[in-house]
Coordinates of C-alpha atoms and ligand atoms in Angstrom, one line a residue:
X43 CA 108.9 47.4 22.2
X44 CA 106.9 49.1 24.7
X45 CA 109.8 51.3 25.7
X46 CA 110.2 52.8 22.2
X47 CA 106.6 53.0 21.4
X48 CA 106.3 55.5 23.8
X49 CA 109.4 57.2 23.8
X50 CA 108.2 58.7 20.6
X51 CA 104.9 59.8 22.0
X52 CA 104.6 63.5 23.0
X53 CA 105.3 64.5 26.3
X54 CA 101.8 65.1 28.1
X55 CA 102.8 67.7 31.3
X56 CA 101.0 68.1 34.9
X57 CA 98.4 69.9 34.4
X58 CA 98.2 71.3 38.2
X59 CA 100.8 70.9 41.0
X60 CA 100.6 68.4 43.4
X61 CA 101.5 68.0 46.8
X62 CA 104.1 65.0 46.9
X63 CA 105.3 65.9 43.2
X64 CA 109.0 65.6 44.2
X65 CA 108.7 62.8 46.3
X66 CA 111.5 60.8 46.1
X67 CA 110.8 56.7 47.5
X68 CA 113.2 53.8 48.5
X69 CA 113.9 50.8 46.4
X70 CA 114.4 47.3 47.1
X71 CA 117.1 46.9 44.5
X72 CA 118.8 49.9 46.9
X73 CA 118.3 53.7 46.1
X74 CA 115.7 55.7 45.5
X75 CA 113.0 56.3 42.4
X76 CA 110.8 59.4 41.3
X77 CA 107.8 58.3 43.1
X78 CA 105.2 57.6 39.7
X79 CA 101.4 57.9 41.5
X80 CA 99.2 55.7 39.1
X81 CA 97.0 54.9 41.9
X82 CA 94.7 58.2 41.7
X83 CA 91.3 56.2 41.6
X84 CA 91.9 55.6 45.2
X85 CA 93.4 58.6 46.7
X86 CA 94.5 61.3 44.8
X87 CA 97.4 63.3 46.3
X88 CA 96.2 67.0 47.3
X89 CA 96.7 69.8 44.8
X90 CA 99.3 72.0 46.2
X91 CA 96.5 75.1 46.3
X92 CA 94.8 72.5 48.4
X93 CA 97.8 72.1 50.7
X94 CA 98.4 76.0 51.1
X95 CA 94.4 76.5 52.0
X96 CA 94.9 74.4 54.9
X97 CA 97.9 75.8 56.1
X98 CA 96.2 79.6 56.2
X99 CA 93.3 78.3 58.2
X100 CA 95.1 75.9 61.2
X101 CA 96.0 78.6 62.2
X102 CA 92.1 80.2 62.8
X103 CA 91.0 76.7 63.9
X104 CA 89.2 76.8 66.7
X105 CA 85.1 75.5 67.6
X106 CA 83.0 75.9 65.1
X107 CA 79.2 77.4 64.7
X108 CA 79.3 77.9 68.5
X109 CA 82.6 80.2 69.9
X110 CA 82.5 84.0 70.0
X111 CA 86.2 83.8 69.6
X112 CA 87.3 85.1 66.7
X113 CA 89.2 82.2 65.5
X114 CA 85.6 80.6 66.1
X115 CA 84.2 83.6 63.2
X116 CA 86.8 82.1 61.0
X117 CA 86.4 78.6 61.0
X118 CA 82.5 78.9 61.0
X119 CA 82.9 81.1 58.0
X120 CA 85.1 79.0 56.6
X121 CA 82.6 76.4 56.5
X122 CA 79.8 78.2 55.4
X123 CA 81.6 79.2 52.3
X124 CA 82.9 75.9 51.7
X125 CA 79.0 75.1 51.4
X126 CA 78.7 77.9 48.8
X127 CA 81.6 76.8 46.6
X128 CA 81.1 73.0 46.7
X129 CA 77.7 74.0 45.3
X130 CA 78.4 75.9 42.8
X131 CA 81.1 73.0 41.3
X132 CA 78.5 71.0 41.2
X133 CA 75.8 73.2 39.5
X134 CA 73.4 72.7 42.9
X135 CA 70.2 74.4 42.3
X136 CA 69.1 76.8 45.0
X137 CA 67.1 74.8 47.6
X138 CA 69.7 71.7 47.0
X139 CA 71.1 70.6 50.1
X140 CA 74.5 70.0 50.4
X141 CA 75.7 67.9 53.2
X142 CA 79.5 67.6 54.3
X143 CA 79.7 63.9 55.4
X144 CA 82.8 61.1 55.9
X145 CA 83.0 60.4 52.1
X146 CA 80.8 58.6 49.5
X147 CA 79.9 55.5 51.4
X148 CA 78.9 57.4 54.4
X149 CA 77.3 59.7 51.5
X150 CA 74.9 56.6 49.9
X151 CA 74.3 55.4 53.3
X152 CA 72.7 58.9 54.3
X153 CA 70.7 59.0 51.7
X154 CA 69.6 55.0 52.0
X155 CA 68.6 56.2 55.3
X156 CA 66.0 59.0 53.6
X157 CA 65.0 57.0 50.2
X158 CA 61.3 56.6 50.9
X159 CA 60.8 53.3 48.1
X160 CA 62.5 51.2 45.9
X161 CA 66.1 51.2 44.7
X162 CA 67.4 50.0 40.9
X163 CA 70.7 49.4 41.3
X164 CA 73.2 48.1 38.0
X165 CA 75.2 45.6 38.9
X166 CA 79.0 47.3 37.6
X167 CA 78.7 49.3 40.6
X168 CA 81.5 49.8 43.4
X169 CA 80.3 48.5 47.1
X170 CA 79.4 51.9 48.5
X171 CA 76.6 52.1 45.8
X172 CA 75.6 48.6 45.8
X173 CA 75.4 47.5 50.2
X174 CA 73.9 50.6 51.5
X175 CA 70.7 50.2 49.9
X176 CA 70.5 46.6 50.7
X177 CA 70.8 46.9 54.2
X178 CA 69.1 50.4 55.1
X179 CA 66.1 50.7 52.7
X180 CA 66.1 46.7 52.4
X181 CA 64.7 47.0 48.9
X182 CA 67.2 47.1 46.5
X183 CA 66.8 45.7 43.3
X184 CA 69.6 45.2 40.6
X185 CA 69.9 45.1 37.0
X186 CA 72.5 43.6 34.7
X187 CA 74.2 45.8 32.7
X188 CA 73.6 45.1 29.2
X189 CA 76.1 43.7 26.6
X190 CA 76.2 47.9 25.0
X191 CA 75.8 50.9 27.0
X192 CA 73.1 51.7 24.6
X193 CA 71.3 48.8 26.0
X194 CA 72.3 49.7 29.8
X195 CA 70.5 52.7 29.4
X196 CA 67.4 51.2 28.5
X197 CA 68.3 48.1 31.3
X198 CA 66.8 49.8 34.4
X199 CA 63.4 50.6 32.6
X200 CA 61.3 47.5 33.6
X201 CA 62.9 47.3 37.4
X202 CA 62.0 51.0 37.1
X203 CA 58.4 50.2 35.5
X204 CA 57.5 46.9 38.0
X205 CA 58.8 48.7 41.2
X206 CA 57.3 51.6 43.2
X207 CA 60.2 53.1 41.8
X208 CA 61.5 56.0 44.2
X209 CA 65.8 55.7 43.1
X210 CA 67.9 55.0 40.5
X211 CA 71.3 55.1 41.8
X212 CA 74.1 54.6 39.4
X213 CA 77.8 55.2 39.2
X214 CA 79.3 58.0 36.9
X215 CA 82.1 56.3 36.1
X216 CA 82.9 52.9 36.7
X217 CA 86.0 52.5 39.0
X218 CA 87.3 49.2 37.6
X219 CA 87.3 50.1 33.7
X220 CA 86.7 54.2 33.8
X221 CA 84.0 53.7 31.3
X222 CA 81.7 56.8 31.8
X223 CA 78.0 56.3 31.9
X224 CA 75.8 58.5 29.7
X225 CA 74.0 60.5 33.2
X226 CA 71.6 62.5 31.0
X227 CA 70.0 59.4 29.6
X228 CA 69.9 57.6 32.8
X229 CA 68.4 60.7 34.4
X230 CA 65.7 60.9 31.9
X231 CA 64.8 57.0 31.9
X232 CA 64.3 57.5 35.7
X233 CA 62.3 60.4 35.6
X234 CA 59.9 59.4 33.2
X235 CA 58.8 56.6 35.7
X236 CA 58.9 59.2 38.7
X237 CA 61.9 58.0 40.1
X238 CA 65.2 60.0 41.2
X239 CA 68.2 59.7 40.0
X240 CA 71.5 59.4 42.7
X241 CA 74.7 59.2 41.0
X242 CA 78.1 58.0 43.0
X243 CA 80.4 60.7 41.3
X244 CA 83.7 59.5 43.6
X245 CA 85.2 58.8 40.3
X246 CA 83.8 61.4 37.7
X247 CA 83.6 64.2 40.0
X248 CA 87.3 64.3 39.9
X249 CA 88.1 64.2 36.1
X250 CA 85.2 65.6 34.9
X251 CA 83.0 68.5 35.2
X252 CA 79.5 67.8 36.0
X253 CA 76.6 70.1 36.5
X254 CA 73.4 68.3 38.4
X255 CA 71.1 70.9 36.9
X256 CA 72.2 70.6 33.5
X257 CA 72.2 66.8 33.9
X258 CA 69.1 66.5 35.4
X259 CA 70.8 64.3 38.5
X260 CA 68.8 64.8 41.8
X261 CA 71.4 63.4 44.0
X262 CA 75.4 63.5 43.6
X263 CA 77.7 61.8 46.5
X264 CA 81.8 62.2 46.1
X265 CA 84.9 61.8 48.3
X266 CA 87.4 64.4 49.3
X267 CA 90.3 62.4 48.9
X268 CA 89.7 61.1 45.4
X269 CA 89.1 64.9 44.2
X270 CA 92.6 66.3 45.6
X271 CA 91.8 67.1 48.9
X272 CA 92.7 64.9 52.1
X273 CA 90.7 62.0 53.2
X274 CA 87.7 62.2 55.8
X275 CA 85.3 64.7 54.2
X276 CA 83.1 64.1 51.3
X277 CA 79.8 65.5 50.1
X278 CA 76.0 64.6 49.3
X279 CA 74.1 67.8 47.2
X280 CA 70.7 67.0 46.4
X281 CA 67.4 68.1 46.6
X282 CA 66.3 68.5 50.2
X283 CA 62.5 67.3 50.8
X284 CA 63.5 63.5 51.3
X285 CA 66.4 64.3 53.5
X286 CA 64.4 66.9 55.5
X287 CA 62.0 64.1 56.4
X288 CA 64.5 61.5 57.5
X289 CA 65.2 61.3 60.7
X290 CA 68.9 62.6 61.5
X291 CA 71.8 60.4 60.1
X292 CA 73.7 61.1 63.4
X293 CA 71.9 62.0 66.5
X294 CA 73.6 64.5 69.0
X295 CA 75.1 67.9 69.6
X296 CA 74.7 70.1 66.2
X297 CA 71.3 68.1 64.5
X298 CA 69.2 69.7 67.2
X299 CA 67.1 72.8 68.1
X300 CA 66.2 71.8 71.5
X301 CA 66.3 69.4 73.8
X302 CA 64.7 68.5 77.6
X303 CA 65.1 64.7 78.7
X304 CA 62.2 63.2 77.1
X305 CA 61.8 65.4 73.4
X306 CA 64.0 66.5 71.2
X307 CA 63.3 69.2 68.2
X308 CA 65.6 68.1 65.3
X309 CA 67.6 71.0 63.3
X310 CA 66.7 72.1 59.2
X311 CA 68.9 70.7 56.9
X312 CA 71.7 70.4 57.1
X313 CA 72.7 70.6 60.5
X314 CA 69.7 67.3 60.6
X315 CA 72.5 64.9 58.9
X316 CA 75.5 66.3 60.7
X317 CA 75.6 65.7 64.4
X318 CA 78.7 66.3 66.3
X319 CA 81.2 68.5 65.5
X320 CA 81.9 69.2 61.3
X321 CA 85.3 68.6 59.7
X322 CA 85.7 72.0 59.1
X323 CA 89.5 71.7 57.9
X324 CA 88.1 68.7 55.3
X325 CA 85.4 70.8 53.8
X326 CA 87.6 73.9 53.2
X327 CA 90.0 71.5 51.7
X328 CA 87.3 70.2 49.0
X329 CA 85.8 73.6 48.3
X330 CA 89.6 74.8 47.6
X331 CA 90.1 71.5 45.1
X332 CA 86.7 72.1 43.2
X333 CA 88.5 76.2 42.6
X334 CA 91.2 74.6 41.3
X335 CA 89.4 71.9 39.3
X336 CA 86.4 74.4 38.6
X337 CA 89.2 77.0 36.9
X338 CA 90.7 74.4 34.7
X339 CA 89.3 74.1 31.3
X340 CA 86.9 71.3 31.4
X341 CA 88.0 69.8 28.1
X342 CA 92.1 70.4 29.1
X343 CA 91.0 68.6 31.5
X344 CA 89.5 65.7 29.9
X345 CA 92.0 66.0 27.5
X346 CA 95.1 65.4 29.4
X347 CA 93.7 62.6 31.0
X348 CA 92.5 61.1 27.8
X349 CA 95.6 61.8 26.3
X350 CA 97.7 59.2 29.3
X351 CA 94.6 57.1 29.8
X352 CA 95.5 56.4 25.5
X353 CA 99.2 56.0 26.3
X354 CA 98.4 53.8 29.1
X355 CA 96.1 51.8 27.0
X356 CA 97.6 51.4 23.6
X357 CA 100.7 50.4 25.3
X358 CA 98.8 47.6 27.3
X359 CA 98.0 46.8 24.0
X360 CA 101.4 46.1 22.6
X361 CA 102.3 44.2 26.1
X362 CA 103.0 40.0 25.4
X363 CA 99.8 38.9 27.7
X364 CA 98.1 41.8 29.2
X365 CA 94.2 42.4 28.8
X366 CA 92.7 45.4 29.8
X367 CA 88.9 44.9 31.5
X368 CA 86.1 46.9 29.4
X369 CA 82.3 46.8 30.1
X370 CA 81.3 47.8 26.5
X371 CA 82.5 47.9 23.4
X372 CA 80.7 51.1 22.4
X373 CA 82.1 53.0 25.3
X374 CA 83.8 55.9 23.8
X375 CA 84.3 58.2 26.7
X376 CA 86.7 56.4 29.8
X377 CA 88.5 58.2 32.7
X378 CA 92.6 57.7 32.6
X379 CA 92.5 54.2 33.5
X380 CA 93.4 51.0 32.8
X381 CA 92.5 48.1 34.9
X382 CA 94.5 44.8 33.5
X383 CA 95.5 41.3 34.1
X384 CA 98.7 39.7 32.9
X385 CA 98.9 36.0 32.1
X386 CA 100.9 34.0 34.5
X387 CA 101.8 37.2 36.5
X388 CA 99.2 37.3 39.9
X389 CA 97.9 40.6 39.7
X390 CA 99.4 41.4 43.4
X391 CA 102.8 40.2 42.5
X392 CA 102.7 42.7 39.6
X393 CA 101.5 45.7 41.8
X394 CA 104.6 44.8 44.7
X395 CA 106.9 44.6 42.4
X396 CA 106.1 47.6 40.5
X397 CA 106.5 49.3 44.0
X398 CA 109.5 47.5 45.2
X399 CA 111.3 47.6 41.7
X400 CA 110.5 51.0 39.9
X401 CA 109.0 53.3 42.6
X402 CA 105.7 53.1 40.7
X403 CA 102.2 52.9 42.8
X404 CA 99.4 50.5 41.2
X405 CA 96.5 49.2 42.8
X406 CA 95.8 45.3 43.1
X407 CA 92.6 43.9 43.9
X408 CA 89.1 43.5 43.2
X409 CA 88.4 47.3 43.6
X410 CA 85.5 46.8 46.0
X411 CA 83.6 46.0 42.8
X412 CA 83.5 41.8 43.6
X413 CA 80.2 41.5 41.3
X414 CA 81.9 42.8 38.3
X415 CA 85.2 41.5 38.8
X416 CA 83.2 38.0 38.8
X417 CA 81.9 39.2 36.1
X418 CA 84.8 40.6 34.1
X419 CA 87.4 38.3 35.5
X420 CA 86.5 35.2 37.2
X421 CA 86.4 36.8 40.2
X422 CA 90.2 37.2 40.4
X423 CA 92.1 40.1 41.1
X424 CA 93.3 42.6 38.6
X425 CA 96.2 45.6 38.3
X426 CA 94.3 49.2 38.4
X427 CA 96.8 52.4 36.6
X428 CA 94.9 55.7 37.2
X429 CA 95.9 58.8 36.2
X430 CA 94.9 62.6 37.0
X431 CA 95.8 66.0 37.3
X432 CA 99.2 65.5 38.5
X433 CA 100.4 62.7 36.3
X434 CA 102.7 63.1 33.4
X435 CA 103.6 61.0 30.7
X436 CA 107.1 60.0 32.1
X437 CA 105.0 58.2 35.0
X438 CA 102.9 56.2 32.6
X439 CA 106.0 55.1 30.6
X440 CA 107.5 54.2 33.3
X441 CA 104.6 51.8 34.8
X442 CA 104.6 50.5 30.9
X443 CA 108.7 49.9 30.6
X444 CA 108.7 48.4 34.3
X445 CA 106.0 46.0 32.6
X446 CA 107.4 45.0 29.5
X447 CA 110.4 44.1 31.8
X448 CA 108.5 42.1 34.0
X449 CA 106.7 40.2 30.8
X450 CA 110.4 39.7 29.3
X451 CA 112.6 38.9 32.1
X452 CA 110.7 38.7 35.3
X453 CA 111.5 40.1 38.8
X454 CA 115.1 41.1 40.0
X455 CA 113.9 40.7 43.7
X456 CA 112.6 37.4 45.3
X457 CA 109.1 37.6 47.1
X458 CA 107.3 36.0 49.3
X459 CA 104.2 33.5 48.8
X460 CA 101.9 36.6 49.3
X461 CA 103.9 38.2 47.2
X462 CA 105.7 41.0 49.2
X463 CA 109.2 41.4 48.7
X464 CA 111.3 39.5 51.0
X465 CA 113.5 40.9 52.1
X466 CA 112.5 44.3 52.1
X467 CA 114.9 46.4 52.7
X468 CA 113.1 49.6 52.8
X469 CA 112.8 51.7 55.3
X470 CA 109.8 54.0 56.5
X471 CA 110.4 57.9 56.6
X472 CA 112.4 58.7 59.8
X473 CA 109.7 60.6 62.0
X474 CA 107.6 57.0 61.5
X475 CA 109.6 54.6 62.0
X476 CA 111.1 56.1 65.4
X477 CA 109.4 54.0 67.6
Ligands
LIG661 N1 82.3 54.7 44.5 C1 83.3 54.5 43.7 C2 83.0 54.5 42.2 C3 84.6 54.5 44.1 O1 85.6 54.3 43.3 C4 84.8 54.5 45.5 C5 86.2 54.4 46.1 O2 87.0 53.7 45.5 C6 83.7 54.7 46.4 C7 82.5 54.8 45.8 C8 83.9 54.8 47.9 O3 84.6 55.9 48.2 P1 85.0 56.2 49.7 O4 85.8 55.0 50.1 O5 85.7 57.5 49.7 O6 83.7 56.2 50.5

């Protein structure tokens, strides 16, 4: 039994707070459940450090780069440092530029707009590193990843070889099956053919530390709100020469020097990519989640996620009918994550009832990742658990228990042919649902 399996395990702890840890949410069965987060992959709740860093600068907020108030001192200090620390996360070497932007997709789609050739593409990767390319530089060309991730390293050599190569841009870690992709490898096979290497770190960035100099990676994009921060701000380091060419990203107030009516002197990077006014209050929360993530000890880190990504997984395992999506067989790193299918259970009617039942938040879907979902799965949608630094061990036994009861006896509640509960019951929190 699932239940007693991992009763026995030792408890794994939070290894930083989180804002939301004590959140209590309703149930359709009537009452209320601890609310267990297992959808991190997608948004990951803000640390609490996070939380407090905002609170001590709303109250400075005010325009930035351009007042002489002093709340205007402040906030334009606030973002220069930002700069400085979100660079220094990421190991940025000294002329990198780092450029505060929406989040990863708006991240690839800047630098789509600079990438002066040819991009290699796999084809595991999530949309936002598979469409940009496609649709701004118009030459994307993509590989299949190999049966090994040996192989997959060595995949992208030919495209690389044949092409006028100018990007490699692969994923860190894949978002549907956490496997981590070997960056130092990749980097090399790109560079020996003159090519770049971009990597979409939305998912490593947050679990593990990664240092573009060491790695040899030339461009890294990642979100805000996957790395413990709020959502709307995200980041693109990289080196600066192709970025200082392209013409601005977003034309207007901030990108400029000068302007008369019919000429206009573009600004150095990075004002150049970031027209109108910055999301000051987005950046200062990701510079204060990459403290908090950069003072952890990289391998506690990886090893509390490993330790509930296992727990997760080996109780999958012992589930009647579940199968957990892999890539590779000869993966041995993957983030804490499990995406899974259950047979005769539709992967959305498993994620509402988890919700409505036990309090516990999955994702359903196909992850925006349709090519390897088709490729892994039919094409049909799949169950995503994801754990990070807030998640204990109580959460993941509880998505597990709530399982095996779903396997054994099915749902208590009735739902509907989209599978949401009906009724629902459940109310939204007060100062929402006074309308
Ligand atoms: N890349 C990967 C691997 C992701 O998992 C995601 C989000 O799920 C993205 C890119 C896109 O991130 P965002 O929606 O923040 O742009």
């Amino acid at each position: 039994m699932i239940q007693q399996a991992t009763r026995t395990a030792e408890a794994v702890r939070p290894l930083l707070p989180v804002t939301g840890a004590d959140l209590r949410v309703p149930l359709v069965t009537g009452g209320s459940a601890p609310y267990a987060n297992l959808d991190i992959a997608a948004s990951a709740p803000a640390l609490a450090s996070v939380t407090a860093r905002v609170a001590e600068l709303l109250p400075y907020y005010a325009s930035v780069n351009r007042g002489a108030g002093f709340g205007s001192a402040v906030s334009t200090a606030a973002l220069d440092a930002a700069r400085r620390t979100i660079a220094r996360f990421v190991g940025a070497r000294d002329d990198d530029s780092v450029q505060l932007v929406r989040h990863t997709t708006d991240a690839l789609n800047l630098l789509a707009s600079a990438v002066p050739g040819d991009v290699v593409v796999l084809d595991l990767e999530h949309h936002a590193n598979l469409l940009p390319w496609a649709r701004v530089a118009g030459r994307r060309r993509t590989v299949a990843a190999s049966a090994t991730l040996a192989a997959t390293v060595a995949a992208p050599d030919d495209d690389l070889a044949r092409a006028l190569p100018a990007l490699l841009a692969v994923t860190g870690a894949s978002n549907v099956t956490g496997e981590l992709l070997p960056l130092a490898g990749l980097a090399e096979v790109a560079h020996r053919h003159g090519a770049r290497i971009a990597v979409d770190g939305a998912q490593l960035v947050p679990h593990r530390r990664v240092d573009i100099g060491a790695l040899g990676i030339d461009y890294l994009a990642f979100s805000g709100h996957k790395v413990y921060a709020p959502y709307g701000a995200g980041v693109l380091v990289g080196r600066p020469d192709w970025l200082a060419a392209a013409p601005p990203y977003l034309a207007g107030g901030g990108a400029v020097r000068a302007v008369t009516l019919d000429e206009v002197t573009w600004a150095d990077l990075p004002a150049r990519h970031e027209g109108g006014t910055p999301n000051v209050v987005g950046a200062v929360a990701i510079a204060a989640a990459c403290e908090a993530l950069g003072a952890l000890d990289p391998g506690e880190q990886a090893a509390h996620e490993s330790a509930l990504g296992e727990r997760l997984r080996d109780g999958l395992a012992e589930l009647p009918g579940a199968r957990v999506l892999r890539i590779w067989d000869d993966a041995t790193d993957t983030l804490g994550l499990a995406t899974f299918t259950l047979a005769s259970r539709p992967a959305s009617l498993v994620a509402q009832y988890l919700s409505a039942e036990h309090g516990v938040a999955v994702r359903a879907g196909r992850f925006c990742a349709h090519p390897l979902l088709a490729r892994l799965n039919s094409g049909a949608t799949a169950v995503r658990a994801s754990v990070g630094v807030g998640t204990d061990s109580d959460d993941v036994d509880r998505l597990l228990a709530a399982l095996d009861a779903l396997v054994r006896s099915g749902p208590r509640w009735t739902y509907d042919a989209d599978h949401l509960p009906a009724p629902d019951p459940r109310s939204l929190p007060g100062w929402l649902a006074r309308e």
